[in-house]
Short mmCIF file of C-alpha atoms and ligand atoms in Angstrom, two decimals:
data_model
loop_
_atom_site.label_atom_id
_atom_site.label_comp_id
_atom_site.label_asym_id
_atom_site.label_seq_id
_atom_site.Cartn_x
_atom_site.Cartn_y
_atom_site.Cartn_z
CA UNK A 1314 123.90 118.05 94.26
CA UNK A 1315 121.11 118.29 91.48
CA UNK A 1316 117.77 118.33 91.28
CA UNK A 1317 116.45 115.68 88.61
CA UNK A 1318 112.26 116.41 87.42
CA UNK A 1319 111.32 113.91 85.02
CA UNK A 1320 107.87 113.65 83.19
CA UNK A 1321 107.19 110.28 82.34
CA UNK A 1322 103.92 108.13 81.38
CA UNK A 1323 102.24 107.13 84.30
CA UNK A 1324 102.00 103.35 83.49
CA UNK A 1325 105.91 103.89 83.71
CA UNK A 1326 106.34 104.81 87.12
CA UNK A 1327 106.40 101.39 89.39
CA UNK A 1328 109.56 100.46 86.22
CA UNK A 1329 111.25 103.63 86.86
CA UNK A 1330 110.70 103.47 90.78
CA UNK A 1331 112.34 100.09 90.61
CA UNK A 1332 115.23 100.73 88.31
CA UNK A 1333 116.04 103.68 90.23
CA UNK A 1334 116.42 102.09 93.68
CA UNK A 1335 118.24 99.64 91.65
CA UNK A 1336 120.60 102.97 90.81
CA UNK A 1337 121.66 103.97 94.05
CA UNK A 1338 118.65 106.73 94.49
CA UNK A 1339 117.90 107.02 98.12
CA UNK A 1340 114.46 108.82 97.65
CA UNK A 1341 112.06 110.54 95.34
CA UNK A 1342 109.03 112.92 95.15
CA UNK A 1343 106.07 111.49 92.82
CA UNK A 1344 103.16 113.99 91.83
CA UNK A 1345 100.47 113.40 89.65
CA UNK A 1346 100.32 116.15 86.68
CA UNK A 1347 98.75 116.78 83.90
CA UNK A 1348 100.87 118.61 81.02
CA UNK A 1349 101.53 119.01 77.19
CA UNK A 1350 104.78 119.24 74.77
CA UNK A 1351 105.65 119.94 71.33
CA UNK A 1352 102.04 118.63 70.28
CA UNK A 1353 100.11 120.08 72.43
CA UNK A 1354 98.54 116.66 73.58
CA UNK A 1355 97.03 117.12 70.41
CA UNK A 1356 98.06 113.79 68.81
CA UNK A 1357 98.40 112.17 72.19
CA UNK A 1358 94.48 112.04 73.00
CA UNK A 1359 91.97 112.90 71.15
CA UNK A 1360 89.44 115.15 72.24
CA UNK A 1361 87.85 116.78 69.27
CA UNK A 1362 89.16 120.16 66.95
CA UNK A 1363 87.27 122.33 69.43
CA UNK A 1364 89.79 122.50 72.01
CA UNK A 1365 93.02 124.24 71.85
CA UNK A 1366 95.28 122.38 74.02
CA UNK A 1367 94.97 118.97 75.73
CA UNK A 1368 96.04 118.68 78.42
CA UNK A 1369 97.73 114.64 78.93
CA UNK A 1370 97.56 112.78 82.65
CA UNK A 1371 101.60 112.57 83.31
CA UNK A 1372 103.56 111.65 86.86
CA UNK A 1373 106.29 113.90 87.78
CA UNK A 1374 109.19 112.39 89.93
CA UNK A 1375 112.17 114.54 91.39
CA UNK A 1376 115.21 113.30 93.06
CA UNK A 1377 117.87 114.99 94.88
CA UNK A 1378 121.13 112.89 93.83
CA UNK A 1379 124.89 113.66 94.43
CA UNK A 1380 126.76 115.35 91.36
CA UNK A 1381 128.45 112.31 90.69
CA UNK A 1382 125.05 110.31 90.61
CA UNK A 1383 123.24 112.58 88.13
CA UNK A 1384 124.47 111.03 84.87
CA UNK A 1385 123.33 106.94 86.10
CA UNK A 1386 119.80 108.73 87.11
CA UNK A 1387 119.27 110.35 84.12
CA UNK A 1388 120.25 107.87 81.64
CA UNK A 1389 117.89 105.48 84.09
CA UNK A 1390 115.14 107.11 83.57
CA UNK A 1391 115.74 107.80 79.98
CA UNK A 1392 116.06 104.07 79.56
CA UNK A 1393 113.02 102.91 81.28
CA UNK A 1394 110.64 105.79 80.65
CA UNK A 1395 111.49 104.96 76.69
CA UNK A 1396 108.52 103.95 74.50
CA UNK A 1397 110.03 105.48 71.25
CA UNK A 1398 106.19 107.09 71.00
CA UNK A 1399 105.65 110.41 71.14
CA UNK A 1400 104.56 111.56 75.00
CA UNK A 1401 107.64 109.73 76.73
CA UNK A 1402 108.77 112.84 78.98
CA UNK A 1403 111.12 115.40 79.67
CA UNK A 1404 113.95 115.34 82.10
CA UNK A 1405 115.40 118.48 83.50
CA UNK A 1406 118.24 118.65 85.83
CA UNK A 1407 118.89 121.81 88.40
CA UNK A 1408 121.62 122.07 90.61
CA UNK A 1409 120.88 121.92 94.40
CA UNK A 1410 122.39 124.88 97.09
CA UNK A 1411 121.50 122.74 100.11
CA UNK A 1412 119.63 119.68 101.57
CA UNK A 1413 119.21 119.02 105.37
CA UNK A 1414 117.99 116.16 107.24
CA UNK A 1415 115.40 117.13 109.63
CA UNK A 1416 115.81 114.52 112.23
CA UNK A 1417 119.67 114.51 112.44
CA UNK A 1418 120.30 118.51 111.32
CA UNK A 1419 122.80 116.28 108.51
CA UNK A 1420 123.26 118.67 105.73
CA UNK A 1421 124.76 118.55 102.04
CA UNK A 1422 125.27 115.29 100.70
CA UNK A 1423 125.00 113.56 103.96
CA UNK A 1424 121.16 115.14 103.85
CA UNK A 1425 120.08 112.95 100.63
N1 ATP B 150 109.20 122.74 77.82
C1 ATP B 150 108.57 122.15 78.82
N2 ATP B 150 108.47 122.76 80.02
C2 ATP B 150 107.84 122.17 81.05
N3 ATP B 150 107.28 120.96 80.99
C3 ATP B 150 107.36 120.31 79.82
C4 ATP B 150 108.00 120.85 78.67
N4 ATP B 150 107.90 119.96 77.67
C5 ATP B 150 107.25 118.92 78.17
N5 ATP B 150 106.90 119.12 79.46
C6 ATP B 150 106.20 118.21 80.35
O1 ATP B 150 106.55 116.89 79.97
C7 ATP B 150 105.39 116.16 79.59
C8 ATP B 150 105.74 115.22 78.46
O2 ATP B 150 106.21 115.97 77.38
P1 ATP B 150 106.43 115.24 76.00
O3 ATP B 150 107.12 113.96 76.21
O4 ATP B 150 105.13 115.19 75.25
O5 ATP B 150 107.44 116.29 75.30
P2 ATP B 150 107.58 116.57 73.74
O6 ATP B 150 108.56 117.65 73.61
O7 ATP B 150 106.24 116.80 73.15
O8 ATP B 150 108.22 115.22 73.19
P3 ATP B 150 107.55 114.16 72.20
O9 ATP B 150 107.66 114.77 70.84
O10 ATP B 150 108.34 112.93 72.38
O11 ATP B 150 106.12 114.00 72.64
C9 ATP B 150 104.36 117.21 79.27
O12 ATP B 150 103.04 116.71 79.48
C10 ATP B 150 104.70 118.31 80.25
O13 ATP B 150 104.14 117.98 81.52
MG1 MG B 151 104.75 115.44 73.20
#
């Protein structure tokens, strides 16, 4: 199993929500987050010289997939999160030791 985090721009989520149920993902996490990259939100938003990092509103989504679902999630997201502007996100990708099911005690892949 892995563990996919994504950054993306929050008007982006309800898309990427969508296309991923479209992909086969069974669930996510969504978290509101604020964050910077290579520009330091500088160029993002504008908040005057005085301040040395900004700080940009972003939504953070994880999903738990099976190995062989990793690659369709990723490229997903990469594909709808895609403005071509600067800000887009970041997608990392972990791999998973276990998952369990609370109500059935299902574990592994049969967990997610
Ligand atoms: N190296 C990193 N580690 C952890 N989080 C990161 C990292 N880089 C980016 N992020 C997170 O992803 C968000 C979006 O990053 P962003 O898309 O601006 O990356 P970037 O490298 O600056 O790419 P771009 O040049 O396209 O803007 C950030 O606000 C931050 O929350
Ligand atoms: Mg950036």
């Amino acid at each position: 199993m892995k563990l996919i985090i994504a950054t993306i721009k929050p008007f982006k989520l309800e898309a990427v929500r969508e296309a991923l149920t479209s992909a086969g993902a069974t669930g996510m996490m969504v978290t509101e987050i604020k964050g910077y990259g290579a520009q330091s939100g500088h160029t993002e938003i504008y908040r005057g010289a005085e301040y040395a990092v900004n700080f940009v509103p972003k939504v953070r989504i994880e999903l738990v997939v099976a190995d062989a679902l990793a690659e369709t999630i990723i490229s997903t997201i990469e594909a709808t999160a895609k403005t071509g502007k600067i800000g887009d996100g970041k997608i990392f990708v972990l791999n998973v030791e276990e998952a369990v099911r609370v109500r059935t005690g299902e574990t592994g892949a049969d967990a997610i």
